[in-house]
PDB file of C-alpha atoms and ligand atoms in Angstrom:
ATOM      1  CA  MET A   1       0.000   0.000   0.000  1.00 53.00           C
ATOM      2  CA  ARG A   2       1.296   3.428  -0.846  1.00 57.00           C
ATOM      3  CA  LEU A   3       0.071   6.682   0.676  1.00 57.00           C
ATOM      4  CA  ILE A   4       0.002   9.192  -2.154  1.00 55.00           C
ATOM      5  CA  HIS A   5      -0.947  12.268  -0.210  1.00 53.00           C
ATOM      6  CA  SER A   6      -3.345  13.622   2.312  1.00 52.00           C
ATOM      7  CA  MET A   7      -6.528  15.369   1.280  1.00 46.00           C
ATOM      8  CA  GLY A   8      -5.212  18.732   2.433  1.00 40.00           C
ATOM      9  CA  THR A   9      -2.813  18.756  -0.483  1.00 35.00           C
ATOM     10  CA  ILE A  10      -5.148  17.239  -3.031  1.00 34.00           C
ATOM     11  CA  ALA A  11      -6.655  20.547  -4.093  1.00 31.00           C
ATOM     12  CA  GLU A  12      -3.221  21.720  -5.233  1.00 31.00           C
ATOM     13  CA  GLN A  13      -2.446  18.549  -7.195  1.00 38.00           C
ATOM     14  CA  PRO A  14      -3.303  19.114 -10.839  1.00 36.00           C
ATOM     15  CA  GLN A  15      -2.185  15.657 -12.062  1.00 42.00           C
ATOM     16  CA  ALA A  16      -4.723  14.537 -14.631  1.00 40.00           C
ATOM     17  CA  GLY A  17      -6.457  11.358 -13.711  1.00 46.00           C
ATOM     18  CA  SER A  18      -4.450  10.641 -10.580  1.00 49.00           C
ATOM     19  CA  ALA A  19      -5.812  12.891  -7.879  1.00 50.00           C
ATOM     20  CA  PRO A  20      -9.219  14.257  -6.999  1.00 56.00           C
ATOM     21  CA  GLY A  21      -9.810  17.440  -8.888  1.00 46.00           C
ATOM     22  CA  GLY A  22      -7.278  16.317 -11.462  1.00 45.00           C
ATOM     23  CA  GLY A  23      -9.720  16.389 -14.324  1.00 41.00           C
ATOM     24  CA  GLU A  24     -10.408  13.597 -16.749  1.00 41.00           C
ATOM     25  CA  SER A  25     -10.588  10.014 -15.554  1.00 44.00           C
ATOM     26  CA  GLY A  26      -7.501   8.010 -16.219  1.00 44.00           C
ATOM     27  CA  GLY A  27      -9.514   4.854 -15.904  1.00 42.00           C
ATOM     28  CA  LEU A  28     -10.470   4.264 -19.497  1.00 42.00           C
ATOM     29  CA  GLY A  29      -8.677   1.169 -20.520  1.00 48.00           C
ATOM     30  CA  GLY A  30      -5.249   2.241 -19.242  1.00 52.00           C
ATOM     31  CA  HIS A  31      -2.305   2.906 -21.520  1.00 53.00           C
ATOM     32  CA  ALA A  32      -0.185   0.271 -23.170  1.00 57.00           C
ATOM     33  CA  GLY A  33       1.776  -1.645 -20.548  1.00 70.00           C
ATOM     34  CA  ARG A  34       0.207   0.260 -17.674  1.00 80.00           C
ATOM     35  CA  PRO A  35      -2.497  -1.260 -15.490  1.00 86.00           C
ATOM     36  CA  ARG A  36      -5.967   0.186 -15.754  1.00 88.00           C
ATOM     37  CA  LEU A  37      -6.620   2.851 -13.130  1.00 92.00           C
ATOM     38  CA  VAL A  38      -9.677   2.538 -10.905  1.00 94.00           C
ATOM     39  CA  LYS A  39     -10.422   5.435  -8.550  1.00 96.00           C
ATOM     40  CA  ILE A  40     -12.620   4.814  -5.548  1.00 97.00           C
ATOM     41  CA  ALA A  41     -13.878   7.302  -2.962  1.00 97.00           C
ATOM     42  CA  VAL A  42     -15.016   6.063   0.457  1.00 97.00           C
ATOM     43  CA  VAL A  43     -17.618   8.299   2.099  1.00 96.00           C
ATOM     44  CA  GLY A  44     -19.850   8.184   5.154  1.00 95.00           C
ATOM     45  CA  ALA A  45     -20.545   9.675   8.552  1.00 93.00           C
ATOM     46  CA  SER A  46     -17.804  10.128  11.107  1.00 91.00           C
ATOM     47  CA  GLY A  47     -16.618   7.057  13.025  1.00 93.00           C
ATOM     48  CA  VAL A  48     -18.355   4.435  10.877  1.00 95.00           C
ATOM     49  CA  GLY A  49     -15.064   2.753  10.018  1.00 95.00           C
ATOM     50  CA  LYS A  50     -14.061   4.247   6.652  1.00 95.00           C
ATOM     51  CA  THR A  51     -10.333   4.343   7.428  1.00 93.00           C
ATOM     52  CA  ALA A  52     -10.447   0.894   9.008  1.00 94.00           C
ATOM     53  CA  LEU A  53     -12.205  -0.416   5.875  1.00 95.00           C
ATOM     54  CA  VAL A  54      -9.684   1.107   3.470  1.00 94.00           C
ATOM     55  CA  VAL A  55      -6.707  -0.104   5.497  1.00 92.00           C
ATOM     56  CA  ARG A  56      -8.251  -3.575   5.824  1.00 94.00           C
ATOM     57  CA  PHE A  57      -8.773  -3.784   2.066  1.00 93.00           C
ATOM     58  CA  LEU A  58      -5.298  -2.590   1.207  1.00 90.00           C
ATOM     59  CA  THR A  59      -3.244  -4.332   3.903  1.00 90.00           C
ATOM     60  CA  LYS A  60      -5.571  -7.068   5.247  1.00 91.00           C
ATOM     61  CA  ARG A  61      -4.929  -5.605   8.716  1.00 90.00           C
ATOM     62  CA  PHE A  62      -7.365  -4.021  11.140  1.00 91.00           C
ATOM     63  CA  ILE A  63      -6.510  -0.817  12.960  1.00 80.00           C
ATOM     64  CA  GLY A  64      -8.254  -0.592  16.300  1.00 78.00           C
ATOM     65  CA  ASP A  65      -7.274   2.883  17.439  1.00 74.00           C
ATOM     66  CA  TYR A  66      -9.439   5.789  16.432  1.00 66.00           C
ATOM     67  CA  GLU A  67      -8.049   9.014  15.102  1.00 70.00           C
ATOM     68  CA  ARG A  68     -10.236  11.450  13.197  1.00 72.00           C
ATOM     69  CA  ASN A  69      -9.048  11.374   9.660  1.00 71.00           C
ATOM     70  CA  ALA A  70      -8.403  14.283   7.288  1.00 67.00           C
ATOM     71  CA  GLY A  71      -8.661  12.134   4.173  1.00 78.00           C
ATOM     72  CA  ASN A  72      -5.785  10.242   2.584  1.00 87.00           C
ATOM     73  CA  LEU A  73      -5.313   8.906  -0.896  1.00 92.00           C
ATOM     74  CA  TYR A  74      -3.844   5.408  -1.082  1.00 91.00           C
ATOM     75  CA  SER A  75      -2.809   3.322  -4.035  1.00 91.00           C
ATOM     76  CA  ARG A  76      -2.169  -0.314  -4.633  1.00 89.00           C
ATOM     77  CA  GLN A  77      -1.975  -2.657  -7.575  1.00 89.00           C
ATOM     78  CA  ILE A  78      -4.270  -5.630  -7.364  1.00 86.00           C
ATOM     79  CA  GLU A  79      -5.034  -8.454  -9.734  1.00 86.00           C
ATOM     80  CA  ILE A  80      -8.743  -8.907 -10.198  1.00 82.00           C
ATOM     81  CA  ASP A  81     -10.039 -11.627 -12.514  1.00 82.00           C
ATOM     82  CA  GLY A  82      -6.689 -11.911 -14.231  1.00 86.00           C
ATOM     83  CA  GLU A  83      -6.312  -8.197 -14.905  1.00 87.00           C
ATOM     84  CA  MET A  84      -3.846  -6.021 -13.047  1.00 89.00           C
ATOM     85  CA  LEU A  85      -5.550  -2.881 -11.762  1.00 90.00           C
ATOM     86  CA  ALA A  86      -3.993   0.198 -10.216  1.00 93.00           C
ATOM     87  CA  ILE A  87      -6.503   1.044  -7.528  1.00 94.00           C
ATOM     88  CA  GLN A  88      -6.527   4.441  -5.877  1.00 96.00           C
ATOM     89  CA  VAL A  89      -8.667   4.720  -2.787  1.00 96.00           C
ATOM     90  CA  GLN A  90      -9.586   8.098  -1.356  1.00 96.00           C
ATOM     91  CA  ASP A  91     -10.495   7.987   2.323  1.00 94.00           C
ATOM     92  CA  THR A  92     -12.572  11.062   3.135  1.00 93.00           C
ATOM     93  CA  PRO A  93     -13.216  12.878   6.405  1.00 88.00           C
ATOM     94  CA  GLY A  94     -16.430  11.846   8.126  1.00 86.00           C
ATOM     95  CA  ILE A  95     -19.436  14.042   7.688  1.00 82.00           C
ATOM     96  CA  GLN A  96     -20.713  15.413  10.947  1.00 71.00           C
ATOM     97  CA  ILE A  97     -24.453  14.982  11.232  1.00 67.00           C
ATOM     98  CA  HIS A  98     -26.656  17.988  11.968  1.00 69.00           C
ATOM     99  CA  GLY A  99     -30.264  16.929  11.822  1.00 66.00           C
ATOM    100  CA  GLN A 100     -30.672  14.793   8.712  1.00 61.00           C
ATOM    101  CA  SER A 101     -29.127  16.916   6.043  1.00 65.00           C
ATOM    102  CA  LEU A 102     -25.850  16.455   4.307  1.00 73.00           C
ATOM    103  CA  GLU A 103     -23.380  19.295   4.236  1.00 74.00           C
ATOM    104  CA  CYS A 104     -20.479  18.339   2.033  1.00 77.00           C
ATOM    105  CA  ASN A 105     -17.570  20.710   1.723  1.00 83.00           C
ATOM    106  CA  GLU A 106     -15.906  21.389  -1.607  1.00 86.00           C
ATOM    107  CA  GLN A 107     -13.024  19.005  -0.869  1.00 88.00           C
ATOM    108  CA  LEU A 108     -15.413  16.119  -0.444  1.00 91.00           C
ATOM    109  CA  ASN A 109     -17.336  17.117  -3.564  1.00 92.00           C
ATOM    110  CA  ARG A 110     -14.094  17.139  -5.525  1.00 93.00           C
ATOM    111  CA  CYS A 111     -13.296  13.624  -4.304  1.00 94.00           C
ATOM    112  CA  ILE A 112     -16.707  12.352  -5.357  1.00 95.00           C
ATOM    113  CA  ARG A 113     -16.408  13.951  -8.790  1.00 95.00           C
ATOM    114  CA  TRP A 114     -12.919  12.479  -9.223  1.00 96.00           C
ATOM    115  CA  ALA A 115     -14.040   8.946  -8.389  1.00 97.00           C
ATOM    116  CA  ASP A 116     -14.949   6.205 -10.880  1.00 96.00           C
ATOM    117  CA  ALA A 117     -16.870   4.486  -8.081  1.00 97.00           C
ATOM    118  CA  VAL A 118     -17.985   5.232  -4.530  1.00 97.00           C
ATOM    119  CA  VAL A 119     -18.311   3.200  -1.338  1.00 98.00           C
ATOM    120  CA  ILE A 120     -20.885   4.585   1.113  1.00 98.00           C
ATOM    121  CA  VAL A 121     -20.241   3.276   4.611  1.00 97.00           C
ATOM    122  CA  PHE A 122     -22.587   3.322   7.549  1.00 97.00           C
ATOM    123  CA  SER A 123     -22.392   1.602  10.917  1.00 97.00           C
ATOM    124  CA  ILE A 124     -25.113  -0.737  12.148  1.00 97.00           C
ATOM    125  CA  THR A 125     -24.504   0.782  15.607  1.00 98.00           C
ATOM    126  CA  ASP A 126     -25.336   4.310  14.430  1.00 96.00           C
ATOM    127  CA  TYR A 127     -28.828   4.940  13.039  1.00 95.00           C
ATOM    128  CA  LYS A 128     -27.978   8.473  11.929  1.00 92.00           C
ATOM    129  CA  SER A 129     -25.162   7.178   9.745  1.00 94.00           C
ATOM    130  CA  TYR A 130     -27.754   4.914   8.086  1.00 95.00           C
ATOM    131  CA  GLU A 131     -30.147   7.822   7.548  1.00 93.00           C
ATOM    132  CA  LEU A 132     -27.439   9.666   5.635  1.00 92.00           C
ATOM    133  CA  LEU A 133     -27.192   6.872   3.111  1.00 93.00           C
ATOM    134  CA  SER A 134     -29.847   8.090   0.701  1.00 92.00           C
ATOM    135  CA  HIS A 135     -28.616  11.695   1.038  1.00 92.00           C
ATOM    136  CA  PHE A 136     -25.132  10.581   0.069  1.00 93.00           C
ATOM    137  CA  HIS A 137     -26.506   8.576  -2.825  1.00 95.00           C
ATOM    138  CA  GLN A 138     -28.507  11.521  -4.154  1.00 92.00           C
ATOM    139  CA  HIS A 139     -25.506  13.797  -3.774  1.00 92.00           C
ATOM    140  CA  ILE A 140     -23.271  11.396  -5.739  1.00 95.00           C
ATOM    141  CA  ARG A 141     -25.830  11.253  -8.556  1.00 94.00           C
ATOM    142  CA  GLN A 142     -25.996  15.056  -8.638  1.00 92.00           C
ATOM    143  CA  LEU A 143     -22.208  15.332  -8.896  1.00 94.00           C
ATOM    144  CA  HIS A 144     -22.093  12.779 -11.719  1.00 94.00           C
ATOM    145  CA  PRO A 145     -25.004  13.871 -13.871  1.00 90.00           C
ATOM    146  CA  GLY A 146     -25.701  11.523 -16.739  1.00 81.00           C
ATOM    147  CA  ASN A 147     -23.116   9.038 -15.540  1.00 77.00           C
ATOM    148  CA  ARG A 148     -24.120   6.174 -13.278  1.00 84.00           C
ATOM    149  CA  VAL A 149     -20.966   5.729 -11.245  1.00 93.00           C
ATOM    150  CA  PRO A 150     -21.128   2.358  -9.481  1.00 96.00           C
ATOM    151  CA  VAL A 151     -21.933   2.693  -5.776  1.00 97.00           C
ATOM    152  CA  VAL A 152     -21.570   0.021  -3.106  1.00 97.00           C
ATOM    153  CA  VAL A 153     -23.214   0.331   0.301  1.00 97.00           C
ATOM    154  CA  VAL A 154     -21.256  -1.146   3.195  1.00 98.00           C
ATOM    155  CA  ALA A 155     -22.912  -1.715   6.567  1.00 98.00           C
ATOM    156  CA  ASN A 156     -20.014  -1.982   8.995  1.00 97.00           C
ATOM    157  CA  LYS A 157     -19.462  -3.199  12.584  1.00 97.00           C
ATOM    158  CA  ALA A 158     -21.518  -6.348  12.122  1.00 96.00           C
ATOM    159  CA  ASP A 159     -19.662  -7.813  15.105  1.00 96.00           C
ATOM    160  CA  LEU A 160     -21.417  -5.344  17.435  1.00 97.00           C
ATOM    161  CA  LEU A 161     -24.859  -6.915  17.150  1.00 94.00           C
ATOM    162  CA  HIS A 162     -25.594  -6.344  20.855  1.00 95.00           C
ATOM    163  CA  VAL A 163     -25.567  -2.571  20.286  1.00 96.00           C
ATOM    164  CA  LYS A 164     -27.023  -2.483  16.784  1.00 96.00           C
ATOM    165  CA  GLU A 165     -29.405   0.316  15.827  1.00 97.00           C
ATOM    166  CA  VAL A 166     -30.007  -0.769  12.246  1.00 97.00           C
ATOM    167  CA  GLU A 167     -31.424  -4.118  11.155  1.00 92.00           C
ATOM    168  CA  PRO A 168     -29.295  -5.623   8.379  1.00 83.00           C
ATOM    169  CA  GLN A 169     -32.350  -6.182   6.164  1.00 90.00           C
ATOM    170  CA  HIS A 170     -33.152  -2.442   6.331  1.00 95.00           C
ATOM    171  CA  GLY A 171     -29.720  -1.673   4.929  1.00 95.00           C
ATOM    172  CA  LEU A 172     -30.229  -4.255   2.207  1.00 96.00           C
ATOM    173  CA  GLN A 173     -33.709  -2.939   1.319  1.00 96.00           C
ATOM    174  CA  LEU A 174     -32.555   0.660   1.107  1.00 96.00           C
ATOM    175  CA  ALA A 175     -29.468  -0.232  -0.914  1.00 96.00           C
ATOM    176  CA  SER A 176     -31.489  -2.214  -3.443  1.00 95.00           C
ATOM    177  CA  MET A 177     -34.052   0.582  -3.658  1.00 95.00           C
ATOM    178  CA  LEU A 178     -31.185   2.903  -4.578  1.00 94.00           C
ATOM    179  CA  GLY A 179     -29.829   0.372  -7.070  1.00 93.00           C
ATOM    180  CA  CYS A 180     -26.640  -0.295  -5.121  1.00 95.00           C
ATOM    181  CA  THR A 181     -24.885  -3.510  -4.186  1.00 95.00           C
ATOM    182  CA  PHE A 182     -24.994  -4.143  -0.438  1.00 97.00           C
ATOM    183  CA  TYR A 183     -22.437  -5.715   1.876  1.00 97.00           C
ATOM    184  CA  GLU A 184     -22.685  -6.223   5.582  1.00 96.00           C
ATOM    185  CA  VAL A 185     -19.199  -6.520   7.035  1.00 97.00           C
ATOM    186  CA  SER A 186     -17.200  -6.478  10.187  1.00 97.00           C
ATOM    187  CA  VAL A 187     -13.980  -4.772   9.261  1.00 97.00           C
ATOM    188  CA  SER A 188     -12.545  -5.818  12.594  1.00 96.00           C
ATOM    189  CA  GLU A 189     -13.250  -9.514  12.098  1.00 96.00           C
ATOM    190  CA  ASN A 190     -13.457 -10.214   8.427  1.00 92.00           C
ATOM    191  CA  TYR A 191     -11.331  -9.512   5.375  1.00 95.00           C
ATOM    192  CA  LYS A 192     -13.199 -11.628   2.826  1.00 95.00           C
ATOM    193  CA  GLU A 193     -16.381  -9.553   2.746  1.00 95.00           C
ATOM    194  CA  VAL A 194     -14.390  -6.321   2.614  1.00 97.00           C
ATOM    195  CA  PHE A 195     -12.443  -7.606  -0.366  1.00 94.00           C
ATOM    196  CA  SER A 196     -15.680  -8.747  -2.033  1.00 94.00           C
ATOM    197  CA  ALA A 197     -17.159  -5.247  -1.750  1.00 96.00           C
ATOM    198  CA  PHE A 198     -14.173  -3.624  -3.479  1.00 95.00           C
ATOM    199  CA  HIS A 199     -13.914  -6.500  -5.943  1.00 93.00           C
ATOM    200  CA  SER A 200     -17.516  -6.082  -7.068  1.00 92.00           C
ATOM    201  CA  LEU A 201     -17.037  -2.335  -7.381  1.00 94.00           C
ATOM    202  CA  CYS A 202     -13.932  -2.771  -9.546  1.00 92.00           C
ATOM    203  CA  LYS A 203     -15.822  -5.218 -11.750  1.00 90.00           C
ATOM    204  CA  ASP A 204     -18.661  -2.704 -12.173  1.00 90.00           C
ATOM    205  CA  VAL A 205     -16.173   0.006 -13.118  1.00 91.00           C
ATOM    206  CA  SER A 206     -14.518  -2.341 -15.626  1.00 83.00           C
ATOM    207  CA  LYS A 207     -17.899  -3.138 -17.149  1.00 82.00           C
ATOM    208  CA  GLN A 208     -18.795   0.523 -17.403  1.00 81.00           C
ATOM    209  CA  GLN A 209     -15.460   1.404 -18.922  1.00 77.00           C
ATOM    210  CA  SER A 210     -15.732  -1.308 -21.540  1.00 73.00           C
ATOM    211  CA  VAL A 211     -19.173   0.010 -22.478  1.00 71.00           C
ATOM    212  CA  SER A 212     -17.750   3.469 -23.106  1.00 68.00           C
ATOM    213  CA  THR A 213     -14.531   2.220 -24.714  1.00 59.00           C
ATOM    214  CA  PRO A 214     -15.975   0.746 -27.962  1.00 54.00           C
ATOM    215  CA  GLU A 215     -17.003   4.262 -28.985  1.00 51.00           C
ATOM    216  CA  LYS A 216     -13.377   5.321 -28.600  1.00 49.00           C
ATOM    217  CA  ARG A 217     -12.184   2.199 -30.417  1.00 48.00           C
ATOM    218  CA  ARG A 218     -14.623   2.799 -33.278  1.00 50.00           C
ATOM    219  CA  THR A 219     -13.363   6.334 -33.792  1.00 48.00           C
ATOM    220  CA  SER A 220      -9.818   5.064 -33.788  1.00 46.00           C
ATOM    221  CA  LEU A 221     -10.821   2.478 -36.445  1.00 48.00           C
ATOM    222  CA  ILE A 222     -12.071   5.113 -38.903  1.00 47.00           C
ATOM    223  CA  PRO A 223      -9.539   4.785 -41.765  1.00 47.00           C
ATOM    224  CA  ARG A 224      -7.055   7.575 -41.746  1.00 47.00           C
ATOM    225  CA  PRO A 225      -6.396   9.270 -45.116  1.00 44.00           C
ATOM    226  CA  LYS A 226      -3.700   7.308 -46.855  1.00 49.00           C
ATOM    227  CA  SER A 227      -0.393   8.949 -47.500  1.00 51.00           C
ATOM    228  CA  PRO A 228      -0.099   9.864 -51.163  1.00 50.00           C
ATOM    229  CA  ASN A 229       0.961   7.024 -53.416  1.00 62.00           C
ATOM    230  CA  MET A 230       4.278   8.033 -54.937  1.00 62.00           C
ATOM    231  CA  GLN A 231       3.830   5.907 -58.088  1.00 68.00           C
ATOM    232  CA  ASP A 232       0.477   7.524 -58.703  1.00 65.00           C
ATOM    233  CA  LEU A 233       1.895  10.997 -58.098  1.00 63.00           C
ATOM    234  CA  LYS A 234       4.769  10.356 -60.541  1.00 69.00           C
ATOM    235  CA  ARG A 235       2.356   9.093 -63.201  1.00 72.00           C
ATOM    236  CA  ARG A 236       0.116  12.137 -62.832  1.00 69.00           C
ATOM    237  CA  PHE A 237       3.112  14.449 -62.897  1.00 65.00           C
ATOM    238  CA  LYS A 238       4.342  12.852 -66.146  1.00 72.00           C
ATOM    239  CA  GLN A 239       0.865  13.129 -67.662  1.00 73.00           C
ATOM    240  CA  ALA A 240       0.702  16.818 -66.758  1.00 69.00           C
ATOM    241  CA  LEU A 241       4.173  17.414 -68.173  1.00 65.00           C
ATOM    242  CA  SER A 242       3.464  15.683 -71.489  1.00 68.00           C
ATOM    243  CA  ALA A 243       0.156  17.587 -71.832  1.00 63.00           C
ATOM    244  CA  LYS A 244       2.090  20.829 -71.369  1.00 55.00           C
ATOM    245  CA  VAL A 245       4.704  19.747 -73.896  1.00 53.00           C
ATOM    246  CA  ARG A 246       1.910  18.909 -76.354  1.00 54.00           C
ATOM    247  CA  THR A 247       0.366  22.349 -75.822  1.00 49.00           C
ATOM    248  CA  VAL A 248       3.720  24.091 -76.313  1.00 47.00           C
ATOM    249  CA  THR A 249       4.550  22.144 -79.562  1.00 47.00           C
ATOM    250  CA  SER A 250       1.090  22.772 -80.986  1.00 47.00           C
ATOM    251  CA  VAL A 251       1.489  26.562 -80.618  1.00 42.00           C
TER     252      VAL A 251
HETATM  253  N1  GTP B 301     -16.036  -3.289  16.685  1.00 62.62           N
HETATM  254  C1  GTP B 301     -15.684  -2.733  15.519  1.00 62.62           C
HETATM  255  N2  GTP B 301     -15.060  -1.560  15.518  1.00 62.62           N
HETATM  256  C2  GTP B 301     -14.732  -1.011  14.313  1.00 62.62           C
HETATM  257  C3  GTP B 301     -15.025  -1.656  13.098  1.00 62.62           C
HETATM  258  N3  GTP B 301     -14.580  -0.871  12.094  1.00 62.62           N
HETATM  259  C4  GTP B 301     -14.046   0.209  12.664  1.00 62.62           C
HETATM  260  N4  GTP B 301     -14.120   0.135  14.000  1.00 62.62           N
HETATM  261  C5  GTP B 301     -13.660   1.104  14.981  1.00 62.62           C
HETATM  262  O1  GTP B 301     -14.448   2.285  14.853  1.00 62.62           O
HETATM  263  C6  GTP B 301     -13.642   3.425  15.116  1.00 62.62           C
HETATM  264  C7  GTP B 301     -13.757   4.406  13.969  1.00 62.62           C
HETATM  265  O2  GTP B 301     -13.127   3.825  12.847  1.00 62.62           O
HETATM  266  P1  GTP B 301     -12.469   4.732  11.685  1.00 62.62           P
HETATM  267  O3  GTP B 301     -12.026   3.806  10.624  1.00 62.62           O
HETATM  268  O4  GTP B 301     -11.466   5.666  12.225  1.00 62.62           O
HETATM  269  O5  GTP B 301     -13.773   5.546  11.257  1.00 62.62           O
HETATM  270  P2  GTP B 301     -13.888   6.712  10.163  1.00 62.62           P
HETATM  271  O6  GTP B 301     -15.194   6.528   9.501  1.00 62.62           O
HETATM  272  O7  GTP B 301     -12.687   6.740   9.284  1.00 62.62           O
HETATM  273  O8  GTP B 301     -13.925   8.001  11.097  1.00 62.62           O
HETATM  274  P3  GTP B 301     -13.652   9.548  10.692  1.00 62.62           P
HETATM  275  O9  GTP B 301     -12.196   9.681  10.438  1.00 62.62           O
HETATM  276  O10 GTP B 301     -14.118  10.335  11.881  1.00 62.62           O
HETATM  277  O11 GTP B 301     -14.463   9.847   9.499  1.00 62.62           O
HETATM  278  C8  GTP B 301     -12.227   2.906  15.365  1.00 62.62           C
HETATM  279  O12 GTP B 301     -11.997   2.787  16.741  1.00 62.62           O
HETATM  280  C9  GTP B 301     -12.227   1.550  14.722  1.00 62.62           C
HETATM  281  O13 GTP B 301     -11.323   0.675  15.315  1.00 62.62           O
HETATM  282  C10 GTP B 301     -15.695  -2.922  13.141  1.00 62.62           C
HETATM  283  O14 GTP B 301     -16.005  -3.583  12.141  1.00 62.62           O
HETATM  284  N5  GTP B 301     -16.017  -3.402  14.387  1.00 62.62           N
END
């Protein structure tokens, strides 16, 4: 796992396709010899386990200590279904909840716009984090108008059933109503489910990219004008010359 930079510096990073705010997606098909780039933003309320999830996915380890996070961008190459992918994961600062509305700052908006796919995390021990789910989903759709970026909903802290505030089936129902894939995980106890969530997201991105790529391929298949045929040019030049000679001799 490689830490690229913290979110504080992201706004000043103009690298195309590699950092939030960096403009066009670098994810389309990758360049020759380079793995395809998949950019994922992880969003959710504060304390739901976003950082723990990202670190678990990238290192297989669980971090137990809590430190409010400013938002880091991590990268790692992973082979998924035989294809090497360069995955960038943007951990974002937790949204503080005031009432039920979502107040995203510009940094977070930039991260969402930058992403090819988004993971929305809530905690089954925090009902308010669950209530934010549909707000986040709507916000993501608004920031990607006309482009259905794949979204996965992750219900975390499944090991804390004794203090749960959200029934797992409610998470599942809401996620399917929003058209998102749903995973219930315990980042602290389980790596497999965490990997599956990111795996399915990467597959969705791949699918979406291959849908948009044929258009690009088709345009690149339009025959380019041929370079002039030298034999043909010589022949036409000779013809023109002899016509001129004929005109001159006939005068
Ligand atoms: N029991 C349990 N604790 C978890 C789990 N996932 C995360 N935690 C703990 O929950 C706390 C918050 O986790 P973080 O990953 O820092 O949460 P965050 O969403 O990044 O928080 P912010 O930085 O405030 O946005 C930490 O103490 C984690 O160890 C889990 O699956 N089970």
